[in-house]
Short mmCIF file of C-alpha atoms in Angstrom, two decimals:
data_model
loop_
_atom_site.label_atom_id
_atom_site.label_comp_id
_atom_site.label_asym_id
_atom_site.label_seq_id
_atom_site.Cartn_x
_atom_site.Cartn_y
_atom_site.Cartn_z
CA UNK A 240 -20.27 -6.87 -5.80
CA UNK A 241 -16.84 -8.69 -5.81
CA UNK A 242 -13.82 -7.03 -5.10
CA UNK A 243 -11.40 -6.13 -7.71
CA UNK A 244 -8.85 -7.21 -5.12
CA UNK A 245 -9.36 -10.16 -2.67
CA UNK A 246 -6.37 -10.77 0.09
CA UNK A 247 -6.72 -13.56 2.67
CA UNK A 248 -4.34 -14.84 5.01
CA UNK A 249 -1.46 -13.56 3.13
CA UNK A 250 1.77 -14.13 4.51
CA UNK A 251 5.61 -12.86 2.88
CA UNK A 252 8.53 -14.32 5.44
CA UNK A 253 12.25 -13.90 4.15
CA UNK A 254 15.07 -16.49 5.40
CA UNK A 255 17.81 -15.02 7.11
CA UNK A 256 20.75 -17.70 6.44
CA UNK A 257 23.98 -18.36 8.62
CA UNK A 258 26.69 -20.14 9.41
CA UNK A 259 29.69 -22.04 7.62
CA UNK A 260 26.97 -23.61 5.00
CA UNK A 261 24.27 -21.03 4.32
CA UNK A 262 21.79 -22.80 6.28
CA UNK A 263 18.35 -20.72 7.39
CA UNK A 264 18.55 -19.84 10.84
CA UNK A 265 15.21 -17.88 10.89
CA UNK A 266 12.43 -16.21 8.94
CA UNK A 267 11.84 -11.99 8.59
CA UNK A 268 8.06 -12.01 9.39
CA UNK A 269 7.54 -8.79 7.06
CA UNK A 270 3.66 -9.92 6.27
CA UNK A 271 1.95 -12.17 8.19
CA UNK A 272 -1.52 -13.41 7.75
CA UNK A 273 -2.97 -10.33 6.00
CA UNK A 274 -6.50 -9.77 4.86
CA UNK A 275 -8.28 -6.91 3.19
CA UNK A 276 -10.73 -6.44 0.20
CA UNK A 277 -10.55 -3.12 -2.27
CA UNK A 278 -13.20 -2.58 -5.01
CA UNK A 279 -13.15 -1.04 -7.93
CA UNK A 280 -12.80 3.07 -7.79
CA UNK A 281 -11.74 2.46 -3.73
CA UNK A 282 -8.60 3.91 -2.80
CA UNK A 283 -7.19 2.13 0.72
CA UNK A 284 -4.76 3.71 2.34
CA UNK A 285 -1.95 2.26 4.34
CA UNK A 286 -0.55 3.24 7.31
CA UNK A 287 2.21 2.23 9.84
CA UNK A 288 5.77 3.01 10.70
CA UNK A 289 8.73 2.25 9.10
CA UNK A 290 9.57 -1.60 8.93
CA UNK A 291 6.01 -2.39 9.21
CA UNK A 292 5.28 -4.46 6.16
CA UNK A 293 3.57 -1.56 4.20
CA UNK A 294 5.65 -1.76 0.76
CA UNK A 295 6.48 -5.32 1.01
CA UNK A 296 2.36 -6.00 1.20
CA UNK A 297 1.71 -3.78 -2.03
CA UNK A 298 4.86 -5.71 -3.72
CA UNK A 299 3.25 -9.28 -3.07
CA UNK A 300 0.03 -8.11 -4.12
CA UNK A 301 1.30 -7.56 -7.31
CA UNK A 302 3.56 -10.81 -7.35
CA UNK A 303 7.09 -8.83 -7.54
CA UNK A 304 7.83 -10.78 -4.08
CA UNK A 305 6.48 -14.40 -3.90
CA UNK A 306 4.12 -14.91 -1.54
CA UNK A 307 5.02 -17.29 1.02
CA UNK A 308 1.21 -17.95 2.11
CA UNK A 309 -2.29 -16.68 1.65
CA UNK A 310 -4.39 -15.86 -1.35
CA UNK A 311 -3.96 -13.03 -3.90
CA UNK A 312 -7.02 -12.79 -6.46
CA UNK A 313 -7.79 -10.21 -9.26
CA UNK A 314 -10.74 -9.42 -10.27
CA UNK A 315 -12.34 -13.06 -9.47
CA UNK A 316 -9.23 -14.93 -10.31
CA UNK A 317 -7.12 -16.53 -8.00
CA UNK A 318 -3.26 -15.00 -8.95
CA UNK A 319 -1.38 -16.52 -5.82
CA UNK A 320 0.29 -18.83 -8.04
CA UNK A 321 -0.45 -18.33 -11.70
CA UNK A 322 2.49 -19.04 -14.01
CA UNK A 323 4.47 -16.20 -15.47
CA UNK A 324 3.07 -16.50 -19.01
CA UNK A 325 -0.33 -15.89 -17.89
CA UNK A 326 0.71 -13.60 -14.89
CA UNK A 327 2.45 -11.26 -17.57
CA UNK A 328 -1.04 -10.60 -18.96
CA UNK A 329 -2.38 -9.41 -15.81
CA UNK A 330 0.35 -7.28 -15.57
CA UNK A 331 -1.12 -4.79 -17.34
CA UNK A 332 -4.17 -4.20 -14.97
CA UNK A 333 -1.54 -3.71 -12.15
CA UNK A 334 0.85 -1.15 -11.68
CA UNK A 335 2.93 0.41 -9.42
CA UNK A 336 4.19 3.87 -8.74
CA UNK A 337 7.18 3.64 -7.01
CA UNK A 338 8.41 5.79 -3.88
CA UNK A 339 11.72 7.57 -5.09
CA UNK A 340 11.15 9.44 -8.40
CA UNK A 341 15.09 9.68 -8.74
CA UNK A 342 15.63 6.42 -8.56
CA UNK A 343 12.95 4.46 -10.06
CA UNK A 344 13.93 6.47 -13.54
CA UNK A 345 16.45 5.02 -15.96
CA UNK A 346 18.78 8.16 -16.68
CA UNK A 347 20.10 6.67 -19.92
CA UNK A 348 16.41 6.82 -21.21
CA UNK A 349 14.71 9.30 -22.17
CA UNK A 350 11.09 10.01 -20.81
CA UNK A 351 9.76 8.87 -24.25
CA UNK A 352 11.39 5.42 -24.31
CA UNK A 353 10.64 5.59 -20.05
CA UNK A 354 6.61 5.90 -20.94
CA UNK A 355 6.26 3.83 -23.66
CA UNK A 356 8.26 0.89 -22.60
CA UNK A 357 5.17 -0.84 -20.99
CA UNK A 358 3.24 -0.19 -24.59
CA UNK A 359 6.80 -2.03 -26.51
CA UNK A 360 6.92 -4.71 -24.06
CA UNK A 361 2.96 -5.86 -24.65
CA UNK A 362 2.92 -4.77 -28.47
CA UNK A 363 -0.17 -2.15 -27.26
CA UNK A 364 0.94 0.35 -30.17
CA UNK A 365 3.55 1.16 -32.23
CA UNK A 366 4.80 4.00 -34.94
CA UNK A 367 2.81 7.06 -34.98
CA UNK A 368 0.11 5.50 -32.68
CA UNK A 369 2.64 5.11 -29.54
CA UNK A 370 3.66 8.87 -30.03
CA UNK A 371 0.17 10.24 -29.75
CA UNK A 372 -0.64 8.06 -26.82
CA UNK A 373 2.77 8.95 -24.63
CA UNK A 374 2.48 12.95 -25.83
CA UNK A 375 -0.97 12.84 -24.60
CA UNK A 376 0.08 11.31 -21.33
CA UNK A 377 2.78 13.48 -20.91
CA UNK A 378 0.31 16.88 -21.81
CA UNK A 379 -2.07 15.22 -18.87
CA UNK A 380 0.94 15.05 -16.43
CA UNK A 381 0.89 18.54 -16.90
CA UNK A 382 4.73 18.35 -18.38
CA UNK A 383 5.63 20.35 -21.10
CA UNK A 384 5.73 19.83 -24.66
CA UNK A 385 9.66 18.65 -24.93
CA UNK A 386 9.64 16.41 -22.28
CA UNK A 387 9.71 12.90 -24.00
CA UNK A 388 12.93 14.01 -25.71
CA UNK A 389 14.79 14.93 -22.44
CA UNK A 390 16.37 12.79 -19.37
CA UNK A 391 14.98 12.10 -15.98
CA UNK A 392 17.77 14.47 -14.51
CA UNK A 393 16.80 17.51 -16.73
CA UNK A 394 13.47 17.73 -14.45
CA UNK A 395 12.61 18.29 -10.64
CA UNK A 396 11.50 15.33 -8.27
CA UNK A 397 7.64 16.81 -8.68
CA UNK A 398 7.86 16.31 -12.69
CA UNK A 399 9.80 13.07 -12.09
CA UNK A 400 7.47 11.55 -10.23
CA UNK A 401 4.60 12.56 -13.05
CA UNK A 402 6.79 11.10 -15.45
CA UNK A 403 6.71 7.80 -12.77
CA UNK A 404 2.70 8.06 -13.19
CA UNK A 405 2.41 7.99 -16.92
CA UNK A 406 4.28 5.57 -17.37
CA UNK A 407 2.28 3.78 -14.77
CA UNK A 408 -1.02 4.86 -16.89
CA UNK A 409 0.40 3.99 -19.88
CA UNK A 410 -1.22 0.62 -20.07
CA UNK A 411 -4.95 1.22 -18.54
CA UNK A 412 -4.30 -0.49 -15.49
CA UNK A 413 -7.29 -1.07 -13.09
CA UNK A 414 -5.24 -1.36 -10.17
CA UNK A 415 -2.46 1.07 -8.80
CA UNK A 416 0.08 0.33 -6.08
CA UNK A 417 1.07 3.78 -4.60
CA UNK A 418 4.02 2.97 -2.35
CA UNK A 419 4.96 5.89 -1.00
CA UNK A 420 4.46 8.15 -3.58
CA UNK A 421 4.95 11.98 -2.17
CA UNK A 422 7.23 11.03 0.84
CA UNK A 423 10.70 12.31 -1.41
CA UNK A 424 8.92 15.46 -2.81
CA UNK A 425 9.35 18.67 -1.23
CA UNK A 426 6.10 19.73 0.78
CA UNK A 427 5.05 22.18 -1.52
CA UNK A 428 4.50 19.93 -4.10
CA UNK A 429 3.08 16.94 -2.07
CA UNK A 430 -0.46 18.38 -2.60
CA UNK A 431 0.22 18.98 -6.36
CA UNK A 432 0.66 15.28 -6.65
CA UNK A 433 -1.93 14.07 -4.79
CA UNK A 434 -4.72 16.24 -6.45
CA UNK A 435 -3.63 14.95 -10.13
CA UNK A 436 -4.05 11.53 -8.09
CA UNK A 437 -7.42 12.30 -6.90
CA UNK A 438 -8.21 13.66 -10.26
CA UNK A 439 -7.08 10.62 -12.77
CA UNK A 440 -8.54 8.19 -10.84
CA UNK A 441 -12.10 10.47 -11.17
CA UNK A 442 -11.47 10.24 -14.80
CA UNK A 443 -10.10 6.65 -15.43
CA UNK A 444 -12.26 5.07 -12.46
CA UNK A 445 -9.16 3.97 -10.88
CA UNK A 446 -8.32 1.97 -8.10
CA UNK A 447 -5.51 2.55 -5.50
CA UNK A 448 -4.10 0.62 -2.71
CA UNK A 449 -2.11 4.28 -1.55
CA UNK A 450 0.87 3.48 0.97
CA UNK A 451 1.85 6.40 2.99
CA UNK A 452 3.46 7.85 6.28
CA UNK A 453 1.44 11.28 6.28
CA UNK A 454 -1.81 10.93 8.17
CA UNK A 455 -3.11 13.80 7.05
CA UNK A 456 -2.59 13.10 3.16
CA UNK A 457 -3.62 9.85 3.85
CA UNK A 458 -6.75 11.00 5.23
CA UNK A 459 -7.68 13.68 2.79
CA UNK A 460 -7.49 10.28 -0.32
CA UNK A 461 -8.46 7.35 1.21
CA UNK A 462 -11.71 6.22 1.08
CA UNK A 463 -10.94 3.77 4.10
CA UNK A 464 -7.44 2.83 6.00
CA UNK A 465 -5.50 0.30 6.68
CA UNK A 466 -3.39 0.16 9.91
CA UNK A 467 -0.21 -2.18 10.30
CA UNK A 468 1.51 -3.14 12.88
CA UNK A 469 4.84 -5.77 12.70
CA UNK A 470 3.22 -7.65 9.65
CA UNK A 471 -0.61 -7.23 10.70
CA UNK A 472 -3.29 -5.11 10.06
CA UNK A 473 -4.50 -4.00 13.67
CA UNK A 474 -7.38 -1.61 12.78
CA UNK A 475 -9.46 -1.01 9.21
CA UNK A 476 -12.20 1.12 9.22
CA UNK A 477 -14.02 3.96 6.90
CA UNK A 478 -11.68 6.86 6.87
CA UNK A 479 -13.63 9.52 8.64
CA UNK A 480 -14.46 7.02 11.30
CA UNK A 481 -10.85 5.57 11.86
CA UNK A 482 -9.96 9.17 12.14
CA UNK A 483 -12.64 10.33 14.65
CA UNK A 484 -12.57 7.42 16.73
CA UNK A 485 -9.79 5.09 16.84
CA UNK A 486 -9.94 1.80 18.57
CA UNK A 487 -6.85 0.31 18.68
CA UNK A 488 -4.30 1.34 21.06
CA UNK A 489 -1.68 1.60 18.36
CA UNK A 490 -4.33 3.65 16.04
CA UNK A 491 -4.75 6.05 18.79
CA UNK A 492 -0.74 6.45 19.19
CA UNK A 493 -0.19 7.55 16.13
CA UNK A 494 -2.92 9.81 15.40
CA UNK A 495 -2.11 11.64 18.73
CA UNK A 496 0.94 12.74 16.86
CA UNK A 497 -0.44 14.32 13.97
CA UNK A 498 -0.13 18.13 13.71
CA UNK A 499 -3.02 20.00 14.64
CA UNK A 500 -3.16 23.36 12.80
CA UNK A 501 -4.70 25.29 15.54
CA UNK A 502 -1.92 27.23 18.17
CA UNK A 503 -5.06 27.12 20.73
CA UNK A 504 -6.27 24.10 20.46
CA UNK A 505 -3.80 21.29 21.70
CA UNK A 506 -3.90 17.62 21.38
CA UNK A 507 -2.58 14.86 24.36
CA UNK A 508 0.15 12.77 22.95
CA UNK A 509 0.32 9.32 23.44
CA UNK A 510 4.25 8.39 23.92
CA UNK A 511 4.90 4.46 23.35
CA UNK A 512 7.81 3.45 25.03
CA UNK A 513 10.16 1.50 23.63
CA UNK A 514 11.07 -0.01 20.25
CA UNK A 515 9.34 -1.96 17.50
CA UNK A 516 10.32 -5.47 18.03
CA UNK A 517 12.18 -7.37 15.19
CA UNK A 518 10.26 -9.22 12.50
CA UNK A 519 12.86 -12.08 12.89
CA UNK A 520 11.49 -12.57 16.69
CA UNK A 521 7.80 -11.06 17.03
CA UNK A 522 6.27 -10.92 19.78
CA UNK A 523 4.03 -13.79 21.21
CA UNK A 524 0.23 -13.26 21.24
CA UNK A 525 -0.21 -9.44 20.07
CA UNK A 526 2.58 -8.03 18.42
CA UNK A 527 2.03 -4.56 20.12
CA UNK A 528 1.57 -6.09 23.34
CA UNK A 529 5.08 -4.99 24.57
CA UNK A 530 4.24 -1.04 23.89
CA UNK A 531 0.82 -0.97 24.57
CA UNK A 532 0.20 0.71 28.09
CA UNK A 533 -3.44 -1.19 28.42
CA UNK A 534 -1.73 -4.74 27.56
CA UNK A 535 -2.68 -7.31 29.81
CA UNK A 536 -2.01 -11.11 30.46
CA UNK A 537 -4.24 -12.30 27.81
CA UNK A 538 -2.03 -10.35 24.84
CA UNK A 539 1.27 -12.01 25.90
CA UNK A 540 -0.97 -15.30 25.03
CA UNK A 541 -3.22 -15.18 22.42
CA UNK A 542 -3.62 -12.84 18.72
CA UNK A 543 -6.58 -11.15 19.17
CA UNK A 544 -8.69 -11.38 16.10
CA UNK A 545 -10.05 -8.68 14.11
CA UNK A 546 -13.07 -7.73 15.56
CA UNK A 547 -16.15 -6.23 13.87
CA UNK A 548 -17.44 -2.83 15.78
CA UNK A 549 -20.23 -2.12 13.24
CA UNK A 550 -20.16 0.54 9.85
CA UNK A 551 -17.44 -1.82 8.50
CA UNK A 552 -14.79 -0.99 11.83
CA UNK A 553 -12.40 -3.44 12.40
CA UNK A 554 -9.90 -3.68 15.11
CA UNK A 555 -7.46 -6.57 16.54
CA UNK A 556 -7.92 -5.62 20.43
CA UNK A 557 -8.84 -7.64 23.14
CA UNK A 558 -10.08 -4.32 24.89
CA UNK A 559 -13.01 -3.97 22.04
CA UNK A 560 -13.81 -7.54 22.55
CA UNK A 561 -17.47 -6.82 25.05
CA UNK A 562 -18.76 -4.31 22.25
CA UNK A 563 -17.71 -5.97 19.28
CA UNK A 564 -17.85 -9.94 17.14
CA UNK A 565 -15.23 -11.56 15.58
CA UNK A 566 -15.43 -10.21 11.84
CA UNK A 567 -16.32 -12.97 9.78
CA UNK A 568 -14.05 -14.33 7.02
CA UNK A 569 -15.05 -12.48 3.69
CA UNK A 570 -16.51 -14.84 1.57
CA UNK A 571 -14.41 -16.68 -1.36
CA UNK A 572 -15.23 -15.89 -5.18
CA UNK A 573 -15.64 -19.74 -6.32
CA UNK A 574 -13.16 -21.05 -9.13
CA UNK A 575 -16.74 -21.35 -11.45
CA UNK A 576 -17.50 -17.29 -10.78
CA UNK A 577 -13.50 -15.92 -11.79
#
């Protein structure tokens, strides 16, 4: 079955200028050579800390940052570099649902105008037909009955950020970008949010790539995860096998850190010392190489590859390399096929 999502080698650098005249005096390594595939009714979660790449990889898979390398195709087609007038089309198959419901909002809009502007911009509906289809949105949020007549700031950051996800449903996407979605609510409603997630993409056969600092959330929706590391993805795997056996050293760092909810039972934290490195200077060879307490000559050198450790386990560690083949490229969709 092909992938409703195909990323290979995909690479976003940003030039850092300087100088009397401007000129580029380095590049910000923010993705670099990134590959993953995500079907159709997958959700993929994403996973790393802060600075990693995470949100600037779900931007450039949707083409609102250029990508400076790689390959981006949808559903067959190849999107990398697809002209605006046909990329606008696509647009409505891909959405995103931003991080910070206060922000992403227009408060000189009200939610009506906020949900429907995606149905004015690609003439989807208008007059009577629009109304239905943003009050019935707005009923499935859960929001009441008034809502589309009042302003983002009339409602709290848990029915902002439903607002944020109708309007991100308003135009039957196939593919949502979660970037960050629950990390500026309030615990309590956290769960609330990621439930109706769960739940729409039941009913509208949905497909998320869900970008995320909670472990346990991340967990609880993903189907499998994604773990990055200054740029790269060091570890992919099935969720409940990422999370009962991490291979990566990095992997195992930060799941040692995760709350256990158990007083009696206690878990031994792995501490890495040190700092991430810049993006503007990585790292030779592995990128984790300088915080990893196994590293050895070999990392300083070379980028290990991702290796394939069986039931779809992939990991970028020279230490997995005896049990373990270098995962094969996943194969191209041909130009004929999209």
């Amino acid at each position: 079955m092909t992938p409703l999502l195909e990323v290979r080698d995909l690479k976003t650098h940003f030039p850092v200028r300087g100088g009397l005249w401007g000129k580029v005096q380095g590049h910000v390594k923010a993705v670099d050579g990134v590959s993953f595939d995500l079907h159709k009714g997958e959700t993929l979660g994403l996973v790393g800390e802060s600075g990693c790449g995470k949100s600037t990889l779900g931007r450039t898979v949707l083409r609102l940052i250029e990508p400076t390398a790689g390959t981006i195709r949808f559903d067959g087609r190849d999107i990398t570099t697809l002209p605006p007038r046909e990329l606008r089309a696509l647009r409505r198959r891909m959405q995103l649902i931003f991080q910070d419901p206060y922000a992403s909002l227009n408060p000189r809009m009200k939610v009506r105008e906020i949900v429907e502007e995606g149905l004015v911009i690609h003439r989807l509906a208008s007059g009577k037909e629009r109304a239905e289809k943003v009050a019935a949105l707005l009923q499935k949020m859960g929001l009441p009955a008034d809502a589309a007549d009042r302003y983002p700031h009339e409602f709290s950051g848990g029915q902002r950020q439903r607002i944020g996800i109708a309007r991100a449903l308003a135009l039957n996407p196939d593919l949502i970008v979660a970037d960050e979605p629950i990390s500026a609510l309030d615990v309590s409603i956290q769960a609330q949010i990621v439930n109706l997630l769960v739940d729409l993409q039941k009913e509208l056969g949905l497909t998320y790539l869900f970008i995320a600092h909670d472990l346990k959330i991340v967990e609880y929706i993903s189907d499998r995860v994604a773990v990055m590391y200054l740029g790269r993805i060091v570890e992919l795997a099935p969720a409940r096998e990422l999370y009962r056996s991490p291979k990566h050293p990095y992997t195992q760092a930060l799941l040692s850190a995760v709350p256990v909810p158990d007083p009696d039972r206690r878990r031994d934290r792995i501490i890495l010392e040190g700092d991430v490195p810049s993006p503007l200077h990585p790292p030779q060879g592995c990128h984790f190489h300088p915080r990893c307490p196994y590293a050895f000559e070999r990392c300083r050198r070379e980028t290990p590859p991702l290796y394939e450790l069986g039931n779809g386990h992939r990991s970028a560690c020279f230490l997995n390399e005896r049990e373990a083949t270098i995962a094969p490229p996943p194969p191209q969709t041909s130009a004929a096929g999209a």
